Structure formats: C-alpha cells, structure tokens
Amino acid sequence: MPQIVVLTGAGISAESGVPTFRDSDGLWVGHHIDDVATPEGFERDRSLVQRFYDARRASLSGVEPNAAHRALAELEETMGEALLVVTQNIDDLHERAGSRNVIHMHGELLKARCRACGAVVPWQGPLIDEPACPLCGTHDLRPDVVWFGEMPYEMERIADALSQATHFLSVGTSGAVYPAAGFVQHARRHGARTLELNLEPSEGSHFFHESRLGPAGELVPQWAREILWS
Ligand code: APR
C-alpha cells in the first residue's frame, strides 16, 4: 500500500470561489501582509485584523468543496490513514468534502484561540466585538490561524509522514512560503515520488519529479484514478 502525503494550498479552493493569496485577484491585494498576517499587525490594529478574518469566516457559508476536495476524500475512503492531507488552507472544504485525516498546518478559520488561557475553541461567528473566552471568560480571543513569524502546527507529525511517504503530491500552492515549500525536498530525500499539480509552475517546480499544469478540479480526480488503478 502506498503512503501518500498531499500538500494543498489556496489553489485547491480557488474553483470553489475562495480567493488565493498571490494571484492577481488574490486576498493580499489591497492588504499588507504585515498588517493582517503577523502578531505585530494584530497588536497595532486589532480591529482591522479581526474584521479581515471575520469576513473570511463569514464567506465560508457561501462556498462548497469542489471536485478536487471530493477526489481526495474519496481516495481516503479506500486508503484510510495511508493518505494524509496537509493543508495550508484555513477553510474547512477538505472536511466538508469528507476528508478526516487532515492537518491544518496554518490553523483554521472556524477556531478561535484565547490569548489568556491558550484554549482553542470552535468558532463560527465574528470576533470583532471581542467576545469572552468560553473557558476562562477573558475577552482576548484571536483567530486560530498561524501568522508569519509563528510556528506552523504539527510539524513533527508532518515530518514523520514525509519521511515515510512513497508519494508526495502538492496541489495549488505557489511554493512561496516555508516550511511547506520545503516538504517536497524532504519527501524526495526519503525516497518519495514527487508530483506537483498547479495552474502555473510554482517557485519550487524544479524540485519535483513531475509537474502537471491545469486546474485542480480536473487534475486531482485524474491523479486519484491513477493511484486507485496502480
Ligand atoms: N487549480 C490549481 N492551482 C491553482 C488554481 C486552480 N484552479 N488557481 C490558482 N492556482 C495556483 C496559483 O497558480 C498559485 O500558484 O495556486 C497557487 C496559490 O498560491 P498562493 O496564493 O501563494 O497560496 P498558497 O501557496 O496556499 O500560500 C501559502 O501563504 O499567505 C500565506 O498562510 C498563507 O497558507 C498561505 C501560504
């Protein structure tokens, strides 16, 4: 049985209508990353940051998983824990498609973290009105997302999975942000076959054995069929 690690980025959710970060209509357009995606930005202008993530959280109710998310969920039905999805995305589209073995290395929009007691709690509504932490009552909740300068989640588990992977697939990520951008080299060093599926060549395309260009909604189901038939 192959051991597969799939790294996903904003491009896998693009066909669902979730904007990517670095494309011409991307999320960062009109925003300085330093303002909305760093701990310092949060200290400087808390309302701006809460509003930015509140809007993104609210927009999740208007989007649905696409064929790429569904193909990964269906493959997991056959492969079980031999398929691990590591996503940089903070949306919940993998879970809504049915994937269970998912690591959100950059956190999740639908969770809030209390800066006083450290609790991480499911969160659906806005944070702009500074609600109380359901556990300790302090009014100091932030989105449970990993900002630049912060440590991504579950790095040890991810490193173990990359070391054991027979196949590493990267979908819809520009390869601009480490440590995720370095996963291909880690997996390849440990013997994995590496494949990239992206709309355009990513910054790290040359690290992969193979690169296929096109929309994730077409390329991921096609790749999943190849794995099932191999
Ligand atoms: N199918 C496949 N790939 C696509 C599609 C699509 N339909 N649409 C866009 N893409 C590709 C783009 O060509 C681009 O290379 O997806 C990539 C998206 O890149 P980014 O916007 O940089 O998103 P991502 O790589 O996920 O960003 C990484 O950076 O800003 C931080 O924390 C944030 O998790 C994010 C991280």
PDB file of C-alpha atoms and ligand atoms in Angstrom:
ATOM      1  CA  MET A   1       0.000   0.000   0.000  1.00  0.00           C
ATOM      2  CA  PRO A   2       1.445   3.413  -0.950  1.00  0.00           C
ATOM      3  CA  GLN A   3       1.844   6.040   1.768  1.00  0.00           C
ATOM      4  CA  ILE A   4       0.711   9.357   0.360  1.00  0.00           C
ATOM      5  CA  VAL A   5       1.121  12.880   1.689  1.00  0.00           C
ATOM      6  CA  VAL A   6      -0.832  15.567  -0.153  1.00  0.00           C
ATOM      7  CA  LEU A   7       0.081  19.193   0.498  1.00  0.00           C
ATOM      8  CA  THR A   8      -2.674  21.597  -0.509  1.00  0.00           C
ATOM      9  CA  GLY A   9      -2.678  25.368  -0.869  1.00  0.00           C
ATOM     10  CA  ALA A  10      -5.102  28.108  -1.814  1.00  0.00           C
ATOM     11  CA  GLY A  11      -5.268  26.898  -5.440  1.00  0.00           C
ATOM     12  CA  ILE A  12      -7.291  23.808  -4.473  1.00  0.00           C
ATOM     13  CA  SER A  13     -10.071  26.026  -3.143  1.00  0.00           C
ATOM     14  CA  ALA A  14      -9.925  28.550  -6.000  1.00  0.00           C
ATOM     15  CA  GLU A  15     -12.564  26.751  -8.085  1.00  0.00           C
ATOM     16  CA  SER A  16     -14.850  26.837  -5.035  1.00  0.00           C
ATOM     17  CA  GLY A  17     -14.661  30.634  -5.143  1.00  0.00           C
ATOM     18  CA  VAL A  18     -12.186  31.168  -2.290  1.00  0.00           C
ATOM     19  CA  PRO A  19      -9.609  33.731  -3.471  1.00  0.00           C
ATOM     20  CA  THR A  20      -5.937  32.680  -3.431  1.00  0.00           C
ATOM     21  CA  PHE A  21      -3.305  34.909  -1.820  1.00  0.00           C
ATOM     22  CA  ARG A  22      -0.868  35.800  -4.569  1.00  0.00           C
ATOM     23  CA  ASP A  23      -2.885  35.703  -7.797  1.00  0.00           C
ATOM     24  CA  SER A  24      -3.957  38.974  -9.444  1.00  0.00           C
ATOM     25  CA  ASP A  25      -7.333  38.962  -7.643  1.00  0.00           C
ATOM     26  CA  GLY A  26      -5.744  37.487  -4.502  1.00  0.00           C
ATOM     27  CA  LEU A  27      -6.506  38.108  -0.858  1.00  0.00           C
ATOM     28  CA  TRP A  28      -3.366  40.077  -0.243  1.00  0.00           C
ATOM     29  CA  VAL A  29      -4.306  42.586  -2.946  1.00  0.00           C
ATOM     30  CA  GLY A  30      -5.273  45.702  -1.034  1.00  0.00           C
ATOM     31  CA  HIS A  31      -3.785  44.353   2.201  1.00  0.00           C
ATOM     32  CA  HIS A  32      -0.291  44.487   3.580  1.00  0.00           C
ATOM     33  CA  ILE A  33       0.692  41.040   4.834  1.00  0.00           C
ATOM     34  CA  ASP A  34       2.393  42.774   7.764  1.00  0.00           C
ATOM     35  CA  ASP A  35      -0.940  44.337   8.746  1.00  0.00           C
ATOM     36  CA  VAL A  36      -3.216  41.281   8.638  1.00  0.00           C
ATOM     37  CA  ALA A  37      -0.943  38.258   8.955  1.00  0.00           C
ATOM     38  CA  THR A  38       1.595  38.973  11.680  1.00  0.00           C
ATOM     39  CA  PRO A  39       1.374  39.129  15.502  1.00  0.00           C
ATOM     40  CA  GLU A  40       2.740  42.695  15.269  1.00  0.00           C
ATOM     41  CA  GLY A  41      -0.075  43.704  12.923  1.00  0.00           C
ATOM     42  CA  PHE A  42      -2.579  42.341  15.435  1.00  0.00           C
ATOM     43  CA  GLU A  43      -1.022  44.396  18.250  1.00  0.00           C
ATOM     44  CA  ARG A  44      -1.068  47.525  16.052  1.00  0.00           C
ATOM     45  CA  ASP A  45      -4.646  47.329  14.784  1.00  0.00           C
ATOM     46  CA  ARG A  46      -6.665  44.567  16.337  1.00  0.00           C
ATOM     47  CA  SER A  47      -9.982  45.631  14.765  1.00  0.00           C
ATOM     48  CA  LEU A  48      -8.574  45.580  11.234  1.00  0.00           C
ATOM     49  CA  VAL A  49      -7.287  42.025  11.721  1.00  0.00           C
ATOM     50  CA  GLN A  50     -10.467  40.746  13.401  1.00  0.00           C
ATOM     51  CA  ARG A  51     -12.560  42.273  10.608  1.00  0.00           C
ATOM     52  CA  PHE A  52     -10.340  40.698   7.918  1.00  0.00           C
ATOM     53  CA  TYR A  53     -10.736  37.173   9.339  1.00  0.00           C
ATOM     54  CA  ASP A  54     -14.391  37.721  10.334  1.00  0.00           C
ATOM     55  CA  ALA A  55     -15.161  38.455   6.669  1.00  0.00           C
ATOM     56  CA  ARG A  56     -13.339  35.352   5.530  1.00  0.00           C
ATOM     57  CA  ARG A  57     -15.067  33.189   8.155  1.00  0.00           C
ATOM     58  CA  ALA A  58     -18.464  34.542   7.123  1.00  0.00           C
ATOM     59  CA  SER A  59     -17.741  33.886   3.438  1.00  0.00           C
ATOM     60  CA  LEU A  60     -17.255  30.152   4.092  1.00  0.00           C
ATOM     61  CA  SER A  61     -21.003  29.627   4.264  1.00  0.00           C
ATOM     62  CA  GLY A  62     -21.246  30.703   0.609  1.00  0.00           C
ATOM     63  CA  VAL A  63     -18.728  28.215  -0.815  1.00  0.00           C
ATOM     64  CA  GLU A  64     -18.721  24.451  -1.386  1.00  0.00           C
ATOM     65  CA  PRO A  65     -15.977  21.844  -1.841  1.00  0.00           C
ATOM     66  CA  ASN A  66     -15.075  21.160  -5.490  1.00  0.00           C
ATOM     67  CA  ALA A  67     -14.095  18.055  -7.437  1.00  0.00           C
ATOM     68  CA  ALA A  68     -10.506  18.209  -6.159  1.00  0.00           C
ATOM     69  CA  HIS A  69     -11.522  18.151  -2.471  1.00  0.00           C
ATOM     70  CA  ARG A  70     -14.017  15.368  -3.201  1.00  0.00           C
ATOM     71  CA  ALA A  71     -11.455  13.231  -5.059  1.00  0.00           C
ATOM     72  CA  LEU A  72      -9.086  13.355  -2.057  1.00  0.00           C
ATOM     73  CA  ALA A  73     -11.919  12.446   0.321  1.00  0.00           C
ATOM     74  CA  GLU A  74     -12.942   9.514  -1.882  1.00  0.00           C
ATOM     75  CA  LEU A  75      -9.353   8.295  -2.077  1.00  0.00           C
ATOM     76  CA  GLU A  76      -9.179   8.390   1.726  1.00  0.00           C
ATOM     77  CA  GLU A  77     -12.232   6.099   1.852  1.00  0.00           C
ATOM     78  CA  THR A  78     -10.129   3.456   0.100  1.00  0.00           C
ATOM     79  CA  MET A  79      -6.718   4.206   1.593  1.00  0.00           C
ATOM     80  CA  GLY A  80      -7.637   5.228   5.135  1.00  0.00           C
ATOM     81  CA  GLU A  81      -4.732   6.633   7.140  1.00  0.00           C
ATOM     82  CA  ALA A  82      -2.247   5.822   4.358  1.00  0.00           C
ATOM     83  CA  LEU A  83      -3.426   9.118   2.854  1.00  0.00           C
ATOM     84  CA  LEU A  84      -2.649  12.275   4.811  1.00  0.00           C
ATOM     85  CA  VAL A  85      -3.730  15.737   3.659  1.00  0.00           C
ATOM     86  CA  VAL A  86      -1.578  18.561   4.989  1.00  0.00           C
ATOM     87  CA  THR A  87      -3.256  21.817   4.116  1.00  0.00           C
ATOM     88  CA  GLN A  88      -2.053  25.384   4.349  1.00  0.00           C
ATOM     89  CA  ASN A  89      -5.655  26.449   3.917  1.00  0.00           C
ATOM     90  CA  ILE A  90      -7.705  27.736   6.803  1.00  0.00           C
ATOM     91  CA  ASP A  91     -11.059  26.964   5.169  1.00  0.00           C
ATOM     92  CA  ASP A  92     -12.970  23.771   6.031  1.00  0.00           C
ATOM     93  CA  LEU A  93     -13.532  22.489   2.485  1.00  0.00           C
ATOM     94  CA  HIS A  94     -11.477  19.284   2.902  1.00  0.00           C
ATOM     95  CA  GLU A  95     -13.570  18.302   5.918  1.00  0.00           C
ATOM     96  CA  ARG A  96     -16.837  19.226   4.210  1.00  0.00           C
ATOM     97  CA  ALA A  97     -15.852  17.001   1.275  1.00  0.00           C
ATOM     98  CA  GLY A  98     -15.392  14.140   3.751  1.00  0.00           C
ATOM     99  CA  SER A  99     -11.632  14.044   4.448  1.00  0.00           C
ATOM    100  CA  ARG A 100     -10.814  13.099   8.043  1.00  0.00           C
ATOM    101  CA  ASN A 101      -7.043  12.669   8.047  1.00  0.00           C
ATOM    102  CA  VAL A 102      -6.240  16.362   7.634  1.00  0.00           C
ATOM    103  CA  ILE A 103      -3.621  18.567   9.293  1.00  0.00           C
ATOM    104  CA  HIS A 104      -4.275  22.314   9.165  1.00  0.00           C
ATOM    105  CA  MET A 105      -0.697  23.474   9.497  1.00  0.00           C
ATOM    106  CA  HIS A 106      -1.719  27.159   9.273  1.00  0.00           C
ATOM    107  CA  GLY A 107      -4.720  26.823  11.607  1.00  0.00           C
ATOM    108  CA  GLU A 108      -8.437  27.106  10.966  1.00  0.00           C
ATOM    109  CA  LEU A 109     -10.852  29.985  10.466  1.00  0.00           C
ATOM    110  CA  LEU A 110     -13.531  28.085  12.381  1.00  0.00           C
ATOM    111  CA  LYS A 111     -11.499  28.064  15.586  1.00  0.00           C
ATOM    112  CA  ALA A 112     -10.552  30.841  17.989  1.00  0.00           C
ATOM    113  CA  ARG A 113      -7.661  30.853  20.422  1.00  0.00           C
ATOM    114  CA  CYS A 114      -7.708  32.549  23.812  1.00  0.00           C
ATOM    115  CA  ARG A 115      -4.579  34.613  24.360  1.00  0.00           C
ATOM    116  CA  ALA A 116      -5.137  34.427  28.139  1.00  0.00           C
ATOM    117  CA  CYS A 117      -5.634  30.701  28.807  1.00  0.00           C
ATOM    118  CA  GLY A 118      -4.472  29.225  25.471  1.00  0.00           C
ATOM    119  CA  ALA A 119      -7.729  27.338  24.874  1.00  0.00           C
ATOM    120  CA  VAL A 120      -8.630  26.621  21.240  1.00  0.00           C
ATOM    121  CA  VAL A 121     -12.399  26.570  20.739  1.00  0.00           C
ATOM    122  CA  PRO A 122     -14.705  26.022  17.740  1.00  0.00           C
ATOM    123  CA  TRP A 123     -15.836  29.437  16.479  1.00  0.00           C
ATOM    124  CA  GLN A 124     -18.498  30.298  13.879  1.00  0.00           C
ATOM    125  CA  GLY A 125     -19.288  33.978  14.487  1.00  0.00           C
ATOM    126  CA  PRO A 126     -17.339  37.228  14.421  1.00  0.00           C
ATOM    127  CA  LEU A 127     -14.566  38.221  16.839  1.00  0.00           C
ATOM    128  CA  ILE A 128     -14.762  41.979  16.199  1.00  0.00           C
ATOM    129  CA  ASP A 129     -16.986  42.536  19.241  1.00  0.00           C
ATOM    130  CA  GLU A 130     -14.340  40.884  21.475  1.00  0.00           C
ATOM    131  CA  PRO A 131     -16.455  38.071  22.939  1.00  0.00           C
ATOM    132  CA  ALA A 132     -15.414  36.249  26.121  1.00  0.00           C
ATOM    133  CA  CYS A 133     -13.452  33.009  26.041  1.00  0.00           C
ATOM    134  CA  PRO A 134     -15.970  30.218  26.806  1.00  0.00           C
ATOM    135  CA  LEU A 135     -13.417  28.638  29.149  1.00  0.00           C
ATOM    136  CA  CYS A 136     -11.821  31.424  31.197  1.00  0.00           C
ATOM    137  CA  GLY A 137     -14.086  34.403  30.456  1.00  0.00           C
ATOM    138  CA  THR A 138     -11.275  36.732  29.328  1.00  0.00           C
ATOM    139  CA  HIS A 139     -12.050  38.960  26.328  1.00  0.00           C
ATOM    140  CA  ASP A 140      -8.890  38.194  24.384  1.00  0.00           C
ATOM    141  CA  LEU A 141      -9.705  35.802  21.554  1.00  0.00           C
ATOM    142  CA  ARG A 142      -7.837  35.776  18.238  1.00  0.00           C
ATOM    143  CA  PRO A 143      -8.377  33.730  15.087  1.00  0.00           C
ATOM    144  CA  ASP A 144      -6.597  30.372  15.424  1.00  0.00           C
ATOM    145  CA  VAL A 145      -4.525  30.983  12.323  1.00  0.00           C
ATOM    146  CA  VAL A 146      -0.747  30.828  12.049  1.00  0.00           C
ATOM    147  CA  TRP A 147       0.737  34.174  11.082  1.00  0.00           C
ATOM    148  CA  PHE A 148       4.134  34.957   9.598  1.00  0.00           C
ATOM    149  CA  GLY A 149       6.739  34.584  12.329  1.00  0.00           C
ATOM    150  CA  GLU A 150       4.690  31.929  14.166  1.00  0.00           C
ATOM    151  CA  MET A 151       5.339  28.196  14.219  1.00  0.00           C
ATOM    152  CA  PRO A 152       3.048  26.110  11.957  1.00  0.00           C
ATOM    153  CA  TYR A 153       1.104  23.339  13.690  1.00  0.00           C
ATOM    154  CA  GLU A 154       2.025  19.657  13.932  1.00  0.00           C
ATOM    155  CA  MET A 155       5.427  19.932  12.285  1.00  0.00           C
ATOM    156  CA  GLU A 156       6.732  16.755  13.937  1.00  0.00           C
ATOM    157  CA  ARG A 157       3.835  14.641  12.706  1.00  0.00           C
ATOM    158  CA  ILE A 158       4.223  16.132   9.233  1.00  0.00           C
ATOM    159  CA  ALA A 159       7.977  15.431   9.167  1.00  0.00           C
ATOM    160  CA  ASP A 160       7.358  11.790  10.171  1.00  0.00           C
ATOM    161  CA  ALA A 161       4.750  11.359   7.447  1.00  0.00           C
ATOM    162  CA  LEU A 162       7.044  12.937   4.824  1.00  0.00           C
ATOM    163  CA  SER A 163       9.874  10.605   5.815  1.00  0.00           C
ATOM    164  CA  GLN A 164       7.627   7.565   5.325  1.00  0.00           C
ATOM    165  CA  ALA A 165       5.832   8.723   2.177  1.00  0.00           C
ATOM    166  CA  THR A 166       6.094   6.747  -1.050  1.00  0.00           C
ATOM    167  CA  HIS A 167       4.257   9.539  -2.895  1.00  0.00           C
ATOM    168  CA  PHE A 168       4.203  13.282  -2.272  1.00  0.00           C
ATOM    169  CA  LEU A 169       1.647  15.416  -4.095  1.00  0.00           C
ATOM    170  CA  SER A 170       1.486  19.192  -3.987  1.00  0.00           C
ATOM    171  CA  VAL A 171      -1.718  20.893  -5.173  1.00  0.00           C
ATOM    172  CA  GLY A 172      -2.418  24.587  -5.758  1.00  0.00           C
ATOM    173  CA  THR A 173       0.392  26.201  -3.845  1.00  0.00           C
ATOM    174  CA  SER A 174       2.829  28.828  -5.097  1.00  0.00           C
ATOM    175  CA  GLY A 175       5.747  27.368  -3.115  1.00  0.00           C
ATOM    176  CA  ALA A 176       6.485  30.823  -1.752  1.00  0.00           C
ATOM    177  CA  VAL A 177       6.096  30.079   1.949  1.00  0.00           C
ATOM    178  CA  TYR A 178       8.321  27.854   4.089  1.00  0.00           C
ATOM    179  CA  PRO A 179       8.304  25.388   5.756  1.00  0.00           C
ATOM    180  CA  ALA A 180       5.600  23.960   3.444  1.00  0.00           C
ATOM    181  CA  ALA A 181       7.637  24.881   0.349  1.00  0.00           C
ATOM    182  CA  GLY A 182      10.414  22.583   1.593  1.00  0.00           C
ATOM    183  CA  PHE A 183       8.244  19.474   2.059  1.00  0.00           C
ATOM    184  CA  VAL A 184       8.947  18.262  -1.481  1.00  0.00           C
ATOM    185  CA  GLN A 185      12.682  18.121  -0.829  1.00  0.00           C
ATOM    186  CA  HIS A 186      12.171  16.344   2.496  1.00  0.00           C
ATOM    187  CA  ALA A 187       9.906  13.695   0.927  1.00  0.00           C
ATOM    188  CA  ARG A 188      12.149  13.239  -2.094  1.00  0.00           C
ATOM    189  CA  ARG A 189      15.251  12.818   0.049  1.00  0.00           C
ATOM    190  CA  HIS A 190      13.452   9.945   1.793  1.00  0.00           C
ATOM    191  CA  GLY A 191      12.539   8.246  -1.464  1.00  0.00           C
ATOM    192  CA  ALA A 192       9.061   9.552  -2.332  1.00  0.00           C
ATOM    193  CA  ARG A 193       7.906  10.053  -5.899  1.00  0.00           C
ATOM    194  CA  THR A 194       7.015  13.766  -6.083  1.00  0.00           C
ATOM    195  CA  LEU A 195       4.346  15.364  -8.251  1.00  0.00           C
ATOM    196  CA  GLU A 196       3.032  18.901  -8.471  1.00  0.00           C
ATOM    197  CA  LEU A 197      -0.431  19.872  -9.765  1.00  0.00           C
ATOM    198  CA  ASN A 198      -0.794  23.618 -10.234  1.00  0.00           C
ATOM    199  CA  LEU A 199      -2.282  26.138 -12.605  1.00  0.00           C
ATOM    200  CA  GLU A 200       1.179  27.503 -13.377  1.00  0.00           C
ATOM    201  CA  PRO A 201       4.722  26.426 -12.473  1.00  0.00           C
ATOM    202  CA  SER A 202       5.312  27.164  -8.783  1.00  0.00           C
ATOM    203  CA  GLU A 203       8.505  28.676  -7.382  1.00  0.00           C
ATOM    204  CA  GLY A 204       9.718  25.175  -6.492  1.00  0.00           C
ATOM    205  CA  SER A 205       8.627  23.290  -9.622  1.00  0.00           C
ATOM    206  CA  HIS A 206      12.170  22.131 -10.335  1.00  0.00           C
ATOM    207  CA  PHE A 207      12.232  20.185  -7.048  1.00  0.00           C
ATOM    208  CA  PHE A 208       9.520  17.775  -8.287  1.00  0.00           C
ATOM    209  CA  HIS A 209       9.967  14.645 -10.388  1.00  0.00           C
ATOM    210  CA  GLU A 210       6.932  15.761 -12.378  1.00  0.00           C
ATOM    211  CA  SER A 211       4.809  18.882 -12.732  1.00  0.00           C
ATOM    212  CA  ARG A 212       1.367  18.967 -14.366  1.00  0.00           C
ATOM    213  CA  LEU A 213      -0.280  22.277 -15.186  1.00  0.00           C
ATOM    214  CA  GLY A 214      -4.029  22.850 -15.078  1.00  0.00           C
ATOM    215  CA  PRO A 215      -6.973  23.368 -12.746  1.00  0.00           C
ATOM    216  CA  ALA A 216      -7.031  21.245  -9.579  1.00  0.00           C
ATOM    217  CA  GLY A 217     -10.667  20.293 -10.216  1.00  0.00           C
ATOM    218  CA  GLU A 218      -9.537  18.322 -13.272  1.00  0.00           C
ATOM    219  CA  LEU A 219      -6.024  17.224 -12.342  1.00  0.00           C
ATOM    220  CA  VAL A 220      -6.690  15.889  -8.832  1.00  0.00           C
ATOM    221  CA  PRO A 221      -9.531  13.495  -9.803  1.00  0.00           C
ATOM    222  CA  GLN A 222      -7.391  12.276 -12.719  1.00  0.00           C
ATOM    223  CA  TRP A 223      -4.413  11.646 -10.399  1.00  0.00           C
ATOM    224  CA  ALA A 224      -6.659   9.888  -7.817  1.00  0.00           C
ATOM    225  CA  ARG A 225      -7.883   7.500 -10.533  1.00  0.00           C
ATOM    226  CA  GLU A 226      -4.274   6.709 -11.466  1.00  0.00           C
ATOM    227  CA  ILE A 227      -3.469   5.876  -7.818  1.00  0.00           C
ATOM    228  CA  LEU A 228      -6.537   3.635  -7.493  1.00  0.00           C
ATOM    229  CA  TRP A 229      -5.722   1.745 -10.676  1.00  0.00           C
ATOM    230  CA  SER A 230      -1.990   1.359  -9.947  1.00  0.00           C
TER     231      SER A 230
HETATM  232  N1  APR B   1      -6.005  24.890  -9.699  1.00  0.00           N
HETATM  233  C1  APR B   1      -4.700  24.695  -9.341  1.00  0.00           C
HETATM  234  N2  APR B   1      -3.892  25.683  -8.940  1.00  0.00           N
HETATM  235  C2  APR B   1      -4.394  26.925  -8.884  1.00  0.00           C
HETATM  236  C3  APR B   1      -5.737  27.210  -9.231  1.00  0.00           C
HETATM  237  C4  APR B   1      -6.551  26.127  -9.655  1.00  0.00           C
HETATM  238  N3  APR B   1      -7.834  26.288 -10.019  1.00  0.00           N
HETATM  239  N4  APR B   1      -5.931  28.548  -9.086  1.00  0.00           N
HETATM  240  C5  APR B   1      -4.778  29.066  -8.654  1.00  0.00           C
HETATM  241  N5  APR B   1      -3.843  28.097  -8.531  1.00  0.00           N
HETATM  242  C6  APR B   1      -2.442  28.211  -8.081  1.00  0.00           C
HETATM  243  C7  APR B   1      -1.788  29.531  -8.429  1.00  0.00           C
HETATM  244  O1  APR B   1      -1.205  29.444  -9.717  1.00  0.00           O
HETATM  245  C8  APR B   1      -0.749  29.651  -7.332  1.00  0.00           C
HETATM  246  O2  APR B   1       0.485  29.060  -7.716  1.00  0.00           O
HETATM  247  O3  APR B   1      -2.456  28.145  -6.676  1.00  0.00           O
HETATM  248  C9  APR B   1      -1.337  28.864  -6.163  1.00  0.00           C
HETATM  249  C10 APR B   1      -1.812  29.709  -4.993  1.00  0.00           C
HETATM  250  O4  APR B   1      -0.705  30.320  -4.407  1.00  0.00           O
HETATM  251  P1  APR B   1      -0.833  31.324  -3.173  1.00  0.00           P
HETATM  252  O5  APR B   1      -1.897  32.323  -3.445  1.00  0.00           O
HETATM  253  O6  APR B   1       0.525  31.821  -2.881  1.00  0.00           O
HETATM  254  O7  APR B   1      -1.379  30.390  -1.982  1.00  0.00           O
HETATM  255  P2  APR B   1      -0.575  29.383  -1.057  1.00  0.00           P
HETATM  256  O8  APR B   1       0.553  28.758  -1.793  1.00  0.00           O
HETATM  257  O9  APR B   1      -1.573  28.482  -0.437  1.00  0.00           O
HETATM  258  O10 APR B   1       0.008  30.336   0.065  1.00  0.00           O
HETATM  259  C11 APR B   1       0.762  29.762   1.092  1.00  0.00           C
HETATM  260  O11 APR B   1       0.993  31.812   2.254  1.00  0.00           O
HETATM  261  O12 APR B   1      -0.085  33.766   2.543  1.00  0.00           O
HETATM  262  C12 APR B   1       0.311  32.630   3.190  1.00  0.00           C
HETATM  263  O13 APR B   1      -0.531  31.476   5.044  1.00  0.00           O
HETATM  264  C13 APR B   1      -0.854  31.835   3.722  1.00  0.00           C
HETATM  265  O14 APR B   1      -1.300  29.452   3.578  1.00  0.00           O
HETATM  266  C14 APR B   1      -0.891  30.611   2.836  1.00  0.00           C
HETATM  267  C15 APR B   1       0.549  30.489   2.388  1.00  0.00           C
END
